[in-house]
Short mmCIF file of C-alpha atoms and ligand atoms in Angstrom, two decimals:
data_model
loop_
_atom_site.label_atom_id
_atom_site.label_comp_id
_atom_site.label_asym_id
_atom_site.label_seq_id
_atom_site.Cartn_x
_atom_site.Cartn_y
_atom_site.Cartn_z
CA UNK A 10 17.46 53.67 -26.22
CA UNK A 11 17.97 50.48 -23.31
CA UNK A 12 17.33 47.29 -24.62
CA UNK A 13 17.55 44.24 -22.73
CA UNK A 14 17.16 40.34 -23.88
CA UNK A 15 16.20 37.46 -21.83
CA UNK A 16 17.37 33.94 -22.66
CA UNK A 17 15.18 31.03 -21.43
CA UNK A 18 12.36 33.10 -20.76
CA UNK A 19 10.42 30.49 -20.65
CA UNK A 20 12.18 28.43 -17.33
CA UNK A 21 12.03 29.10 -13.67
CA UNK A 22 14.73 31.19 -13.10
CA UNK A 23 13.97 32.97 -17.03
CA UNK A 24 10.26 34.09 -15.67
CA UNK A 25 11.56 35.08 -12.49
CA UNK A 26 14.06 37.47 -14.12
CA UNK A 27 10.83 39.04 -16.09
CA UNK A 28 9.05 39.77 -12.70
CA UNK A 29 12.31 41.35 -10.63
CA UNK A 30 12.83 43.45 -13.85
CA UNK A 31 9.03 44.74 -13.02
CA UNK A 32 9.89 45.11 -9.34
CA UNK A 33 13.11 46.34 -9.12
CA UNK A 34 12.04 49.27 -11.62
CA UNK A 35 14.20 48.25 -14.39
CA UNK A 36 14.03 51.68 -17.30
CA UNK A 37 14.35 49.97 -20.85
CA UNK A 38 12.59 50.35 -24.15
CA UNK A 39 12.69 47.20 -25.80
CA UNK A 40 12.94 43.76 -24.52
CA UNK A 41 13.90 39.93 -26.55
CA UNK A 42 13.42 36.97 -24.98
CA UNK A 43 14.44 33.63 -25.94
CA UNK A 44 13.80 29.97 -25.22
CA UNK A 45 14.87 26.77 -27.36
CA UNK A 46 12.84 25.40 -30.30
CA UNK A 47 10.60 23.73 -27.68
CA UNK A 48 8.70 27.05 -26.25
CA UNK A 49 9.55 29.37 -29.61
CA UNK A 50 6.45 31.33 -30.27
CA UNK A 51 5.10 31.31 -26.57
CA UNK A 52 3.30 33.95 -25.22
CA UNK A 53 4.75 36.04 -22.54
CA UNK A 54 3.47 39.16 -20.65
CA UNK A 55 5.39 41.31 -19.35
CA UNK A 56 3.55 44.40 -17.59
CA UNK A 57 0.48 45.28 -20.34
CA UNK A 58 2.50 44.73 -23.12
CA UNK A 59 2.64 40.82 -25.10
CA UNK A 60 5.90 39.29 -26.22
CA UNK A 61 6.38 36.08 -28.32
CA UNK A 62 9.41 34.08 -27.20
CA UNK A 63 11.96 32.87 -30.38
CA UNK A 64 13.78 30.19 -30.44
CA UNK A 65 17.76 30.75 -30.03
CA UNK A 66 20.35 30.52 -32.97
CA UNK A 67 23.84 31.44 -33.42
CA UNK A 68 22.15 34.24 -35.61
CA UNK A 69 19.76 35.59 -33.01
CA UNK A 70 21.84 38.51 -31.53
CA UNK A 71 22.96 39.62 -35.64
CA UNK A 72 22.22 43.32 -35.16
CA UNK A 73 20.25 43.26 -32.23
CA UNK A 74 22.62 45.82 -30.11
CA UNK A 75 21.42 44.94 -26.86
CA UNK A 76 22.65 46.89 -23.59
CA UNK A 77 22.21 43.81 -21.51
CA UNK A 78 21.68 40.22 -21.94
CA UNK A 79 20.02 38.26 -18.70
CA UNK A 80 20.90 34.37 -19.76
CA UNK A 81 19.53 31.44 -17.53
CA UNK A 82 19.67 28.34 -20.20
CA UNK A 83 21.71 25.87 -18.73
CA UNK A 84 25.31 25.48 -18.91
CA UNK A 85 26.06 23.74 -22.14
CA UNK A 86 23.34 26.71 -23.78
CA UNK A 87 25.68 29.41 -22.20
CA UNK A 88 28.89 27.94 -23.54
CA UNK A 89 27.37 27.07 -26.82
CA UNK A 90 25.82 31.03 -27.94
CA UNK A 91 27.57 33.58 -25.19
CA UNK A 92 29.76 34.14 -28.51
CA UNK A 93 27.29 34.33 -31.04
CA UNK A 94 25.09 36.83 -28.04
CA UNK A 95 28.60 38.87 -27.54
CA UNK A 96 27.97 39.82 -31.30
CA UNK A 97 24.76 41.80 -30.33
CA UNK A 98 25.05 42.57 -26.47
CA UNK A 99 27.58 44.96 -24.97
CA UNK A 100 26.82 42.53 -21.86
CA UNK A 101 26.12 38.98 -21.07
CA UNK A 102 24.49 37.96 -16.86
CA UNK A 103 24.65 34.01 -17.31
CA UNK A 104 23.06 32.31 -14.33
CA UNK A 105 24.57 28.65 -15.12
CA UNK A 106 28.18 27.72 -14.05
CA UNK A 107 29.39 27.58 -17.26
CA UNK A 108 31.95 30.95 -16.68
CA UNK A 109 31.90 30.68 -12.48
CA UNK A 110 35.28 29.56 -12.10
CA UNK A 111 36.92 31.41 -14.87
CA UNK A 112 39.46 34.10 -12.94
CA UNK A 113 39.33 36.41 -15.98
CA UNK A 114 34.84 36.47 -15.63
CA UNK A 115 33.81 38.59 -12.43
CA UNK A 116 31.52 36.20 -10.15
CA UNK A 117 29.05 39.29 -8.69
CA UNK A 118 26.70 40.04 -6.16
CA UNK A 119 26.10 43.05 -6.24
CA UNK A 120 25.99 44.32 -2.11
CA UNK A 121 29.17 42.65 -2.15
CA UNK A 122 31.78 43.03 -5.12
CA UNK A 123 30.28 45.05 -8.62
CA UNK A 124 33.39 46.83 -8.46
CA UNK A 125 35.10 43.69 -9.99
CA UNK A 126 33.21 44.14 -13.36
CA UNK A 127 34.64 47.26 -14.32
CA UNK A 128 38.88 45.62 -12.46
CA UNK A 129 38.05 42.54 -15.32
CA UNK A 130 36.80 44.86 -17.70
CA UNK A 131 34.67 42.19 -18.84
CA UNK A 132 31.12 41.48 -21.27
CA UNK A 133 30.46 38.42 -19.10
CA UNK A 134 29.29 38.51 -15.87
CA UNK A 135 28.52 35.34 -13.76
CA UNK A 136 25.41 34.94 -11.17
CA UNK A 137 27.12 32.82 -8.25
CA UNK A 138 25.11 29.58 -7.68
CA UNK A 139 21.70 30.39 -5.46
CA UNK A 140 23.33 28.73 -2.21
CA UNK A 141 26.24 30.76 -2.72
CA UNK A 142 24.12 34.21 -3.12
CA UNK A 143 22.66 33.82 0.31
CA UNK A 144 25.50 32.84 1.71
CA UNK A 145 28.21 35.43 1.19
CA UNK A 146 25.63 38.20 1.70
CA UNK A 147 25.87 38.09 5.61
CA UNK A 148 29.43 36.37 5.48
CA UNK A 149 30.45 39.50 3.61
CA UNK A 150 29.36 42.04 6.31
CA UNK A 151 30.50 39.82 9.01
CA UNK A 152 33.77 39.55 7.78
CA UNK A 153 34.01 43.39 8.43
CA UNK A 154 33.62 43.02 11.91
CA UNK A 155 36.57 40.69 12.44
CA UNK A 156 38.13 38.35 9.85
CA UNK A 157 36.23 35.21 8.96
CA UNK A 158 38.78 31.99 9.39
CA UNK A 159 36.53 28.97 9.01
CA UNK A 160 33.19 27.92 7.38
CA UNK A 161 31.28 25.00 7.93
CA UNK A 162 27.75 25.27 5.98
CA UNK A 163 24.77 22.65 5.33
CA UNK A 164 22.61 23.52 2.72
CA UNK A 165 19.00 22.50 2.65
CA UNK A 166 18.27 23.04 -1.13
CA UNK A 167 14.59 23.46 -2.75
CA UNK A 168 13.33 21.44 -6.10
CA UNK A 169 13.07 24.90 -7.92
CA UNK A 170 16.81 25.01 -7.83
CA UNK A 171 16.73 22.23 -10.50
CA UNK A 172 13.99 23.85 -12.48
CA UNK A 173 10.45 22.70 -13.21
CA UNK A 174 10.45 19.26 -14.05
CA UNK A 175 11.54 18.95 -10.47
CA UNK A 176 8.82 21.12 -9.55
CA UNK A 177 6.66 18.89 -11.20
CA UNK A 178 8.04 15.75 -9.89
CA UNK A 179 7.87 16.79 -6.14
CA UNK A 180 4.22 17.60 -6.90
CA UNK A 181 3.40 14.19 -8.45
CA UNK A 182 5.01 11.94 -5.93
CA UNK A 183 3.59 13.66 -3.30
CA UNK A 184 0.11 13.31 -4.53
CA UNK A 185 1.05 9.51 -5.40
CA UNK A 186 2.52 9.00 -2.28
CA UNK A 187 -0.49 9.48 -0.54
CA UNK A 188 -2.48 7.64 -2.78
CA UNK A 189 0.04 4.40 -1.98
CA UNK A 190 1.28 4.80 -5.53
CA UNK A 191 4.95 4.47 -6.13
CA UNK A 192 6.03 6.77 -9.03
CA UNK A 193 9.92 6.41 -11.06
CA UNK A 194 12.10 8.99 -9.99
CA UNK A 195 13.09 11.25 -13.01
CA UNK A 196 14.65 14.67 -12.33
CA UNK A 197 16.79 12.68 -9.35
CA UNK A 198 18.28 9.50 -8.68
CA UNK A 199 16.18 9.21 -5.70
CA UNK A 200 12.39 9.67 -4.55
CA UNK A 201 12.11 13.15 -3.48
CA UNK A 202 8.53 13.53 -1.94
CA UNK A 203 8.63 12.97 2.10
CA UNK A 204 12.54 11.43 1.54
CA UNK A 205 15.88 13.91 1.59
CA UNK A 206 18.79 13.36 -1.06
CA UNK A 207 22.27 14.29 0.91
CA UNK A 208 24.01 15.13 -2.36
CA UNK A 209 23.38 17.55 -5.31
CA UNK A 210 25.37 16.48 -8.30
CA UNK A 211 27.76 13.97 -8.62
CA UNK A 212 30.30 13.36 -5.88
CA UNK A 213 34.01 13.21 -6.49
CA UNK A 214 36.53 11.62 -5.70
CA UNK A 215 37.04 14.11 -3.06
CA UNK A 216 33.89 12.71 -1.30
CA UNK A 217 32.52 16.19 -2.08
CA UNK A 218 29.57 16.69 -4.60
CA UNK A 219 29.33 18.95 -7.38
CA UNK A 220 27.16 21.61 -5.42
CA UNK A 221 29.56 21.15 -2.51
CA UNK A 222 32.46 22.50 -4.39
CA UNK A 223 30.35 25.29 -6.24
CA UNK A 224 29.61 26.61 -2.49
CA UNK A 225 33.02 26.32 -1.73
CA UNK A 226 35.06 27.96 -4.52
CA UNK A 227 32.59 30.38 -5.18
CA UNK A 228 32.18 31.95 -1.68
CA UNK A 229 35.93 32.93 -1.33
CA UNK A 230 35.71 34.17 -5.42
CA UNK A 231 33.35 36.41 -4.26
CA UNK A 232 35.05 37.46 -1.05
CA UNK A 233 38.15 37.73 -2.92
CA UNK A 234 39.29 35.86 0.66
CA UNK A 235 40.85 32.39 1.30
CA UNK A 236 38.89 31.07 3.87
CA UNK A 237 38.29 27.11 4.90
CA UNK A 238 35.01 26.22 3.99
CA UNK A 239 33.14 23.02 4.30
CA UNK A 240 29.96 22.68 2.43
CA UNK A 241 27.47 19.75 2.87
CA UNK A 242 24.21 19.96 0.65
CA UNK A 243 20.78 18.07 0.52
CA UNK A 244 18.01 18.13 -2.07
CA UNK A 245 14.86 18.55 0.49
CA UNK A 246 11.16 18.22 -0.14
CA UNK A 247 10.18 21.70 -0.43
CA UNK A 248 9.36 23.68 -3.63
CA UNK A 249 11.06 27.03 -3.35
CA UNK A 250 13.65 28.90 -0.92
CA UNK A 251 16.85 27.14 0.30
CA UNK A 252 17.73 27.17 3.82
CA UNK A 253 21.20 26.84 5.72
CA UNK A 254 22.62 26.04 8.64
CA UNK A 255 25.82 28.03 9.03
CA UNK A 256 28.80 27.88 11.88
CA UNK A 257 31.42 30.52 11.14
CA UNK A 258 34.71 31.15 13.51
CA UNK A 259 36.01 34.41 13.41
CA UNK A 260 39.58 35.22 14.09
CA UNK A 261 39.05 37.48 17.45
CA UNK A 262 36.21 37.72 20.34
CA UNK A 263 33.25 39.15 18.70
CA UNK A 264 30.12 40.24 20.74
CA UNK A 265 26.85 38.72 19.26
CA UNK A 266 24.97 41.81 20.09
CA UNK A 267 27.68 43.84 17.60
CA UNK A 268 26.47 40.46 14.76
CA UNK A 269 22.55 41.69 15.70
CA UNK A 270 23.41 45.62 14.88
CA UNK A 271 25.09 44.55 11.62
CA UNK A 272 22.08 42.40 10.37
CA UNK A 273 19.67 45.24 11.92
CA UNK A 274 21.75 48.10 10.00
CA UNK A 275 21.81 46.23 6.62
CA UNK A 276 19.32 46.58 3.79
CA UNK A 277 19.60 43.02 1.85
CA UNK A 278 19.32 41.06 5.67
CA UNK A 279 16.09 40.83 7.53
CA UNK A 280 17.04 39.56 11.18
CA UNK A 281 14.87 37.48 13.72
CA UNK A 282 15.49 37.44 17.34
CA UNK A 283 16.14 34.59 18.97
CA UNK A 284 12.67 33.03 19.65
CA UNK A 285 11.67 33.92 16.30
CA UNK A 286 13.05 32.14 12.52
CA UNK A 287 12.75 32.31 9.49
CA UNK A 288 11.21 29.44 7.15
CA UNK A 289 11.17 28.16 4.12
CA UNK A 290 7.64 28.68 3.32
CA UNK A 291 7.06 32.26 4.22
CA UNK A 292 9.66 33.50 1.77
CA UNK A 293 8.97 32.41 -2.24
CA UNK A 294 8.78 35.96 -4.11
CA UNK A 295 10.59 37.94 -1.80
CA UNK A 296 14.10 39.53 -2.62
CA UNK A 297 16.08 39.78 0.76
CA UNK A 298 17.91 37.25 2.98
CA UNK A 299 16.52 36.09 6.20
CA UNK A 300 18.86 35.21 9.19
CA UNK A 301 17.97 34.25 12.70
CA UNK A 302 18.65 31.54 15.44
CA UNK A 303 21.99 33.21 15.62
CA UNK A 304 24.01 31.66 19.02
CA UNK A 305 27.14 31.72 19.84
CA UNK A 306 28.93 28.19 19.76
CA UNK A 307 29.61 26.99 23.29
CA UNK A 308 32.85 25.65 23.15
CA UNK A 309 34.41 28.68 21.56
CA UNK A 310 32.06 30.98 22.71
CA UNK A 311 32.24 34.84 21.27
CA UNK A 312 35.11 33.23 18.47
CA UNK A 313 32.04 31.17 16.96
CA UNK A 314 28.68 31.32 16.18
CA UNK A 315 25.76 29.67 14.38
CA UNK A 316 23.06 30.69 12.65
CA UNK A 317 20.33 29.71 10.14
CA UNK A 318 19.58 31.37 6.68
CA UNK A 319 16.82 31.86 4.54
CA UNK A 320 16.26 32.90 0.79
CA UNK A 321 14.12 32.33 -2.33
CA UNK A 322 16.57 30.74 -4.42
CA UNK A 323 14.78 31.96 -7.45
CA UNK A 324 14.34 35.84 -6.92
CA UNK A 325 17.34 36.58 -4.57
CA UNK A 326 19.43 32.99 -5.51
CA UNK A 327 18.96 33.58 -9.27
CA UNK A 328 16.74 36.58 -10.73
CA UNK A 329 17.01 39.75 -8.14
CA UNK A 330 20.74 39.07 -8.06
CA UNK A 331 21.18 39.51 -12.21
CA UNK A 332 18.37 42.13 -12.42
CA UNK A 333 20.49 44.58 -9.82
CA UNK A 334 23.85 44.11 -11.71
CA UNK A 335 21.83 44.69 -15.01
CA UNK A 336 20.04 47.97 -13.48
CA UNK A 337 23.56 48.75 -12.50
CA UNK A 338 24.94 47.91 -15.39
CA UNK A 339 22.11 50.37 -17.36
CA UNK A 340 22.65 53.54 -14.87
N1 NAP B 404 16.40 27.24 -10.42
C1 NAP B 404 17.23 27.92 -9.65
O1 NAP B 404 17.01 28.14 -8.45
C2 NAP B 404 18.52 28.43 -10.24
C3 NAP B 404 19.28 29.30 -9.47
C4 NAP B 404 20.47 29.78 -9.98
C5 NAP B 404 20.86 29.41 -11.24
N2 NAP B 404 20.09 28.56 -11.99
C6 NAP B 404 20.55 28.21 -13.33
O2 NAP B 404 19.70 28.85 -14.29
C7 NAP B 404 19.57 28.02 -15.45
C8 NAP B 404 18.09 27.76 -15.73
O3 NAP B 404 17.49 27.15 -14.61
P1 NAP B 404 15.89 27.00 -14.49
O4 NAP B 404 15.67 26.50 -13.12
O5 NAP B 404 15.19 28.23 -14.95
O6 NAP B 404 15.62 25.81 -15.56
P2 NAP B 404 14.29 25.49 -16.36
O7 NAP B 404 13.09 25.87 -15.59
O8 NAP B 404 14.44 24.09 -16.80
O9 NAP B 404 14.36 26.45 -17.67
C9 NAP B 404 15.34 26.30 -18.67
C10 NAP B 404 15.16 27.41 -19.70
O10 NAP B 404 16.25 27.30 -20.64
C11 NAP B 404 15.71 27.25 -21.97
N3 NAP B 404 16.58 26.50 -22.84
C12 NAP B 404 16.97 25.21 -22.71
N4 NAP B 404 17.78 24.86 -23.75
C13 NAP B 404 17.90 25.97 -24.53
C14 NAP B 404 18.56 26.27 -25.75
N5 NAP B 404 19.31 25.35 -26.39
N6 NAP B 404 18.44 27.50 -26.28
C15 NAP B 404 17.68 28.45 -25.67
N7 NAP B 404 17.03 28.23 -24.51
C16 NAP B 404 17.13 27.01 -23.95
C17 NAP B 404 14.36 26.57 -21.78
O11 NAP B 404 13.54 26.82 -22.91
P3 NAP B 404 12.33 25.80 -23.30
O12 NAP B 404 11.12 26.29 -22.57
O13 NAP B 404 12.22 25.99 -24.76
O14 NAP B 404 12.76 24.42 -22.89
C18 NAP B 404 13.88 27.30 -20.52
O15 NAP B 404 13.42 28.58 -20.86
C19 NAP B 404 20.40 26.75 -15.15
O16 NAP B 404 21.70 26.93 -15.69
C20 NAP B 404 20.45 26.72 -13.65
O17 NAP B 404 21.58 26.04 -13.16
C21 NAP B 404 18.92 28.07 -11.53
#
C-alpha cells in the first residue's frame, strides 16, 4: 500500500503539488494533507475523491507510515516538524531552503542528479529554489558538451514565487493603479504593479541578496561542479513563470548548432529558433523548460553564448520537480 502526505496543501506551491501528482500519473492509495490551524478542515479535491486538510502538530505523522512526504510550508515549518514527520514518513521532499545548503541533504532535480539520494542515503530530500530548477536543467546538458567555466544569470522572478498574498497584492495594485489609487505595499518593500524590485530578499554585506546567493550555491550543489556564477534577481510584475537571461562561457570552441541538437534531443527543454521566444505568459501549468534567443556572444564568439529561459516556477520551479523524485522515489 503507497501512501503519500502533502504539507501546506492549502498554498501555491501545496495545490500545485496535488495537480502534478494527477498529471504525472502518480500510483498511491491513500493521501494526507496538511495546512496550519488557519485552513484545517478545508476542502480539497483531488481527482473525484474529497479530502479535508488538518492542521499540523508534532503528533500528526504518530503512526501514519507514509512512503513519501511532499512539504512546501515555509522554512521555519520545515525545520520546526521534518522530525516529528521523520517519525511517520520513510521520506521527506521539502520545497523551502530550510535543508538546501546542508552537504549531508541531497539538493535534486531529478534529469540531473537522483543518484545522490541513494550516495547520502538520506530521508530528506531538498527541491532547489524555482530559479535554480530552470537553470541547471540546460546548464547540466551543456556542460556535457564542453565544460562550463563561468555564469552570469539575471533572473526575472514572478509574484507566485512568494506565494499568494503576493498574488493578491499584484492583482490589487494593479486594479488601483489604474483607478489613480495608491495602495501600501505589503508582501514587498516596494510597489510591485507596473514598477520592478532589483532584489529578492535581503542583501548582504556582500552586495548580493538572499535569492542571489540561493542561485549561486545551489547551481554548482547540483552540478556537483565549481563554477563562477553571478546571479542578479528582480521581483517583476507578472503572476506566474520566471524568466532569465543567461550568458555562459564554456572552456573550448563550441558550435551553436551542436547547443540547438542538445536542446532539440532533450525531453525536459523545448527550444525556439531564433526569430521565435518563449514568454512568460504562454507557460503557467506547463512542466518543461523553454529556451530560445540563443546567440553566440560576439566578443568571444563560439567560447560564449546567451540565451533566454523560461519556466512556470510553480509546476516545474516547485511541484513537477518534487512529484518526479517522489514517483521515483515510489517505483
Ligand atoms: N511559490 C513558488 O514559486 C515556490 C517555489 C519553490 C519553493 N517555494 C517554497 O514553498 C513554500 C511554500 O510556498 P507557497 O508559495 O506555496 O506559499 P503559500 O501560498 O503562502 O502557502 C503556504 C502553505 O504553508 C502552510 N503553512 C504555513 N504555516 C504552516 C504551519 N505552521 N504548519 C503547516 N502548514 C503551514 C499554509 O497553510 P495555511 O493555508 O493554513 O496558511 C499554506 O498551505 C515556501 O517555503 C517557498 O519558499 C515556493
Amino acid at each position: 500500500m503507497k501512501k503519500i502526505a502533502v504539507v501546506g496543501a492549502t498554498g501555491l506551491v501545496g495545490r500545485t503539488i496535488l495537480k502534478s501528482l494527477y498529471e504525472e500519473g502518480v500510483a498511491f492509495d491513500e493521501l494526507y494533507l496538511f495546512s496550519s490551524r488557519k485552513s484545517a478542515g478545508q476542502k480539497v479535491m483531488f481527482g473525484e475523491i474529497e479530502y479535508t486538510v488538518s492542521e499540523l502538530t508534532s503528533e500528526s505523522f504518530d503512526n501514519l507510515d507514509i512512503d513519501v512526504t511532499l512539504m512546501s510550508a515555509g522554512s521555519e515549518t520545515s525545520k520546526k516538524f521534518a522530525k516529528d514527520i521523520l517519525k511517520g514518513s520513510r521520506y521527506l521532499i521539502d520545497n523551502s531552503s530550510a535543508f538546501r545548503k546542508d552537504p549531508s541533504i541531497p539538493l535534486v532535480v531529478p534529469e540531473v542528479n537522483f543518484d545522490s539520494i541513494a550516495k547520502l542515503d538520506s530521508q530528506i530530500i531538498a527541491n532547489p529554489n524555482c530559479s535554480t530548477i530552470q537553470l541547471v536543467i540546460p546548464l547540466y546538458f551543456m556542460n556535457k558538451l564542453a565544460p562550463i567555466e563561468k555564469i552570469i544569470v539575471t533572473a526575472l522572478q514572478s509574484v507566485s514565487g512568494s506565494g499568494i498574498k503576493a498574488v493578491e497584492e499584484l492583482k490589487e495594485q494593479s486594479v488601483c493603479s489604474l483607478n489613480g489609487k495608491k495602495v501600501k505595499p505589503e508582501v514587498y518593500s516596494d510597489p510591485i504593479a507596473f514598477n520592478l524590485i532589483p532584489r529578492i530578499g535581503d542583501i548582504g554585506t556582500s552586495g548580493y541578496c538572499e535569492e542571489e546567493i540561493k542561485i549561486m550555491s545551489e547551481t554548482n550543489k547540483i552540478l556537483a561542479t565549481d563554477i563562477s556564477i553571478c546571479a542578479t534577481t528582480v521581483r517583476v510584475p507578472v503572476f506566474y513563470c520566471h524568466s532569465e537571461s543567461v550568458y555562459i562561457e564554456f572552456s573550448e570552441k563550441v558550435e551553436k548548432e551542436e547547443i540547438i541538437d542538445l536542446f532539440n534531443k532533450t525531453d525536459s527543454i523545448n527550444y525556439y529558433k531564433d526569430e521565435d521566444y518563449p514568454m512568460p505568459i504562454n507557460f503557467s501549468g506547463r512542466s518543461d523548460v523553454y529556451v530560445g534567443r540563443l546567440r553566440n556572444d560576439m566578443s568571444n564568439s563560439k567560447k560564449a553564448y546567451k540565451f533566454w529561459i523560461v519556466a512556470d516556477n510553480l509546476k516545474r520551479g516547485a511541484a513537477t520537480n518534487a512529484v518526479r523524485i517522489a514517483k521515483k522515489l515510489l517505483d
